[in-house]
Amino acid sequence: MPGSTHPTGYDLLRNPRLNKGTAFTEAERCAWGLEGLLPPAVTTLALQVARRHAEIAALQDDLQKYLVLSDLQMRNETLYYAVLMSDPASYMPIVYTPTVGEACQKFGHIFRAPRGMYLPVSTRGRLKQLLSNWPESDVRFIVVTDGERILGLGDLGSGGMGIPIGKLSLYTACAGVPPQYCLPIVLDVGTNNQALLDDPLYQGLRQQRVRGEEYLAFVDEFVAAVEQLYPKCCIQWEDFANFNAVPILARYRDKICTFNDDIQGTAGVALAGIYGGLRITGQKLSEQRFLFLGAGSAATGIAELISLAMAQEGMNLTAARRRNALFDINGLLVASRTDLAGFQKPFAQEGPPISTFVEAVEALKPTGIIGVSTVPKLFNREVIGAMARINNRPIIFPYSNPTSRSECSAEEAYRWSDGRAVFASGSPFPPVEIAGRHFVPGQGNNVYIFPAMGMAVFATEAKRVTEEMFIIAARAVAEQVTEENLATGLIYPPQGHILNASLHVAERIAAYIFEQGLARVARPDDVRALIRARAYRPVYSE
Ligand code: NAI
């Protein structure tokens, strides 16, 4: 609580970081001029949490729940995080996917109060000035989007702001990154979404998206301004269109502390699932062969991280990449194909073209198949049957989102493999009972990786985020899956324990950051204690 220049009681109630609402004690009410401004009954934080639980549970509609939570965040930040952290598995789908998608689509219609910063391209040349309007002087974590590829929903312009806001809530709720250091940002470069441009309630710039040199210069100016104002800040790029996401990451990854969760976090969580699965099969990563259905950004990102991790086991990187075969709309990616993009070529196989996925399975005999095609049901009975014939424990990962796009369901994978599949999916599936056996399918949710990465970077003031840090994170996720989890087929830690899981992952990443000399704080004797000491706790200050 502040010292001599204390805000008035009335101000306290309107400052979300300081507000305790009905939990202000009688002594505080008396000392700070709050008497008469609150109903007389003093409640505990626990009772306040219970009140919000009951209010939210009574609502039928997830968007309404989202709005109740966002109003709470504006009013009382501690209580907001106490609610989220009391039941993360239930609240994550409200403050983040899938509900946040609907919130972004309706952003202008449900708008109540601004949060974060909107940086329009029309203010080029003045970004530093705009950024200095932010009230905090020490910003450590920025999640920024240009709103062009919001989840699977496409171009939502400045309505994409819901994503940085929601994602930063998870950095805090799932890994303890203190909220006062976090800043959500939209780079508003226009929108090509005509429905938004025609909507009187749309809040962004009413113009087509800026492209090319002008776009890059704007992003450059943004990065330079952040560097000058907040030299310890990590920038996380979020939901940019692929053709911008990849070059932006390449442009800054070796210059500043930065990462792209869609690319790197996704690969990390898939690798975590594989490490988890290998605990069931008892094999090494370098013994595996993967066949991807899909050869887009998700497939190549995951394939590259797996290859790097295989190389860490002593394998030659080129050989490792060949163990990750890709199959797209035109068949298996083979070296003789003339339509391959540069980022696909390292994974091209020697050998004849193959036009059906099941034939590719038969020919390459993969130990695992990973679906990132956006096309549902392509892991059919024939494919899974073939995988189950070739492998004792076939790895089957249909990662396409949402559920309606999944390459197969959990039940199909277990049923068609006689219960032998090692399964995880992009979207959640409920537990499955087959012939008296109980299976708990895991979800390859990026939330296992990015909040922990954020916490490690925050606590160590890391200079860079490297690929190796995602491999460390993946291993640290997998090592937390218990034997009990594995016995039911679950290869990711349960989401209900996400804070503890993330703190453990953060500790591992932080230890690596210190080892590599990438930290900007002195290495403590006890890295675990450092992470835990820096982690935010949703309790009222005295
Ligand atoms: P993309 O559009 O870049 O790539 C799709 C690929 O699938 C292309 O190579 C295309 O040729 C191929 N494809 C399309 N139809 C096909 C067909 N009938 N047969 C064979 N191949 C076909 O998409 P991106 O960004 O790579 O994402 C793919 C999917 O992965 C999405 O559904 C996304 O939601 C999911 N994903 C899941 C994540 C997770 O669960 N953590 C993270 C990232 C992506």
Coordinates of N, CA, C and O and ligand atoms in Angstrom, one line a residue, residues 149 242 262 266 269 293-299 327-330 344 371-375 378 399-402 405 407 425-427 444-446, ligand 1:
R149 N -4.7 -12.2 -38.1 CA -5.1 -13.6 -38.1 C -5.4 -14.1 -36.7 O -4.7 -14.8 -36.0
N242 N 0.7 -15.3 -41.3 CA 2.0 -16.0 -41.5 C 3.0 -15.2 -42.3 O 4.2 -15.2 -41.9
D262 N 2.7 -18.4 -31.6 CA 2.0 -19.2 -32.6 C 3.0 -20.2 -33.3 O 2.7 -21.3 -33.6
T266 N 3.8 -23.2 -30.1 CA 3.1 -24.4 -30.6 C 4.1 -25.6 -30.8 O 3.7 -26.7 -30.4
V269 N 4.9 -27.0 -27.4 CA 3.9 -27.9 -26.7 C 3.7 -29.2 -27.5 O 3.5 -30.2 -26.8
L293 N 0.5 -34.6 -41.3 CA -0.6 -34.3 -42.3 C -0.7 -32.8 -42.3 O -1.2 -32.2 -41.3
G294 N -0.3 -32.1 -43.4 CA -0.2 -30.7 -43.4 C 1.3 -30.3 -43.5 O 2.1 -31.0 -42.9
A295 N 1.6 -29.3 -44.2 CA 3.0 -28.8 -44.4 C 3.0 -27.3 -44.3 O 3.8 -26.6 -44.9
G296 N 2.1 -26.7 -43.5 CA 2.1 -25.3 -43.3 C 3.0 -24.8 -42.2 O 3.9 -25.5 -41.8
S297 N 2.6 -23.7 -41.6 CA 3.5 -23.1 -40.6 C 3.6 -24.0 -39.3 O 4.6 -24.1 -38.7
A298 N 2.4 -24.5 -38.9 CA 2.4 -25.4 -37.7 C 3.3 -26.6 -37.9 O 4.2 -26.9 -37.1
A299 N 3.1 -27.3 -39.1 CA 3.8 -28.5 -39.3 C 5.3 -28.2 -39.4 O 6.1 -28.9 -38.7
F327 N 3.2 -34.2 -45.4 CA 2.3 -34.6 -46.5 C 1.3 -33.5 -46.6 O 0.7 -33.1 -45.6
D328 N 1.1 -32.9 -47.8 CA 0.1 -31.8 -47.9 C -0.9 -32.1 -49.0 O -1.0 -33.3 -49.4
I329 N -1.6 -31.1 -49.4 CA -2.8 -31.3 -50.3 C -2.3 -32.0 -51.6 O -3.1 -32.7 -52.2
N330 N -1.0 -31.8 -51.9 CA -0.5 -32.4 -53.2 C 0.3 -33.7 -52.9 O 1.0 -34.2 -53.8
Q344 N 10.0 -25.6 -46.6 CA 9.5 -27.0 -46.6 C 10.6 -27.9 -47.1 O 10.6 -29.1 -46.7
G371 N -1.4 -34.3 -37.0 CA -2.3 -33.7 -38.0 C -2.4 -32.2 -37.7 O -2.8 -31.7 -36.7
V372 N -1.9 -31.4 -38.7 CA -2.0 -30.0 -38.7 C -2.5 -29.5 -40.1 O -1.9 -28.6 -40.7
S373 N -3.6 -30.1 -40.5 CA -4.0 -29.9 -41.9 C -5.2 -28.9 -42.0 O -5.6 -28.5 -43.1
T374 N -5.9 -28.7 -40.9 CA -7.2 -28.0 -40.8 C -8.3 -28.8 -41.4 O -9.4 -28.3 -41.5
V375 N -8.1 -30.0 -41.8 CA -9.1 -30.8 -42.4 C -9.5 -32.0 -41.5 O -8.7 -32.8 -41.2
L378 N -9.3 -36.9 -41.5 CA -8.4 -37.6 -42.4 C -7.6 -38.7 -41.7 O -7.0 -39.6 -42.4
Y399 N -3.9 -32.4 -34.3 CA -3.7 -31.0 -33.6 C -4.6 -29.9 -34.3 O -4.5 -28.8 -33.8
S400 N -5.3 -30.2 -35.4 CA -6.0 -29.1 -36.0 C -7.2 -28.7 -35.0 O -7.8 -29.5 -34.4
N401 N -7.3 -27.4 -35.0 CA -8.4 -26.7 -34.2 C -9.4 -26.1 -35.1 O -9.1 -25.8 -36.2
P402 N -10.6 -25.8 -34.6 CA -11.2 -26.3 -33.4 C -11.6 -27.8 -33.5 O -11.2 -28.4 -34.4
R405 N -12.5 -29.5 -36.6 CA -11.5 -29.7 -37.6 C -10.5 -30.9 -37.3 O -9.6 -31.2 -38.1
E407 N -8.4 -34.1 -36.9 CA -8.2 -35.2 -37.9 C -8.9 -36.5 -37.4 O -9.1 -37.4 -38.2
S425 N -4.5 -34.1 -28.6 CA -5.2 -33.3 -29.6 C -5.0 -31.8 -29.4 O -4.6 -31.4 -28.3
G426 N -5.3 -31.1 -30.5 CA -5.2 -29.6 -30.3 C -6.4 -29.1 -29.5 O -6.2 -28.2 -28.7
S427 N -7.6 -29.6 -29.8 CA -8.8 -29.2 -29.0 C -9.1 -30.3 -28.0 O -8.8 -31.5 -28.3
G444 N -2.9 -30.5 -26.4 CA -1.6 -29.8 -26.6 C -1.9 -28.3 -26.6 O -1.9 -27.7 -27.7
N445 N -2.1 -27.8 -25.4 CA -2.4 -26.4 -25.3 C -1.1 -25.5 -25.1 O -0.4 -25.9 -24.1
N446 N -0.9 -24.5 -25.8 CA 0.3 -23.7 -25.7 C 0.4 -23.1 -24.3 O 1.5 -22.7 -23.9
Ligands
NAI1 P1 -1.7 -23.8 -42.8 O1 -2.9 -23.4 -43.6 O2 -0.4 -23.0 -42.9 O3 -1.4 -25.3 -43.3 C1 -2.3 -26.3 -43.6 C2 -1.6 -27.4 -44.4 O4 -2.5 -28.5 -44.5 C3 -1.1 -27.0 -45.8 O5 0.2 -27.5 -46.0 C4 -2.1 -27.7 -46.7 O6 -1.5 -28.1 -47.9 C5 -2.4 -29.0 -45.9 N1 -3.7 -29.6 -46.3 C6 -4.9 -28.9 -46.5 N2 -5.8 -29.8 -46.9 C7 -5.2 -31.0 -46.9 C8 -5.6 -32.3 -47.3 N3 -6.9 -32.5 -47.7 N4 -4.7 -33.3 -47.3 C9 -3.4 -33.1 -46.9 N5 -3.0 -31.9 -46.5 C10 -3.8 -30.9 -46.6 O7 -2.2 -24.0 -41.3 P2 -1.3 -24.0 -40.0 O8 -1.2 -22.6 -39.5 O9 -0.1 -24.8 -40.2 O10 -2.3 -24.7 -39.0 C11 -2.8 -26.0 -39.2 C12 -3.7 -26.5 -38.1 O11 -3.0 -26.7 -36.9 C13 -4.8 -25.5 -37.7 O12 -6.0 -26.2 -37.6 C14 -4.4 -25.0 -36.3 O13 -5.5 -24.8 -35.5 C15 -3.6 -26.2 -35.8 N6 -2.7 -25.8 -34.8 C16 -2.8 -26.3 -33.5 C17 -2.0 -25.9 -32.5 C18 -2.2 -26.5 -31.2 O14 -3.1 -27.3 -30.9 N7 -1.4 -26.2 -30.2 C19 -1.1 -24.9 -32.7 C20 -1.0 -24.4 -34.1 C21 -1.8 -24.8 -35.1

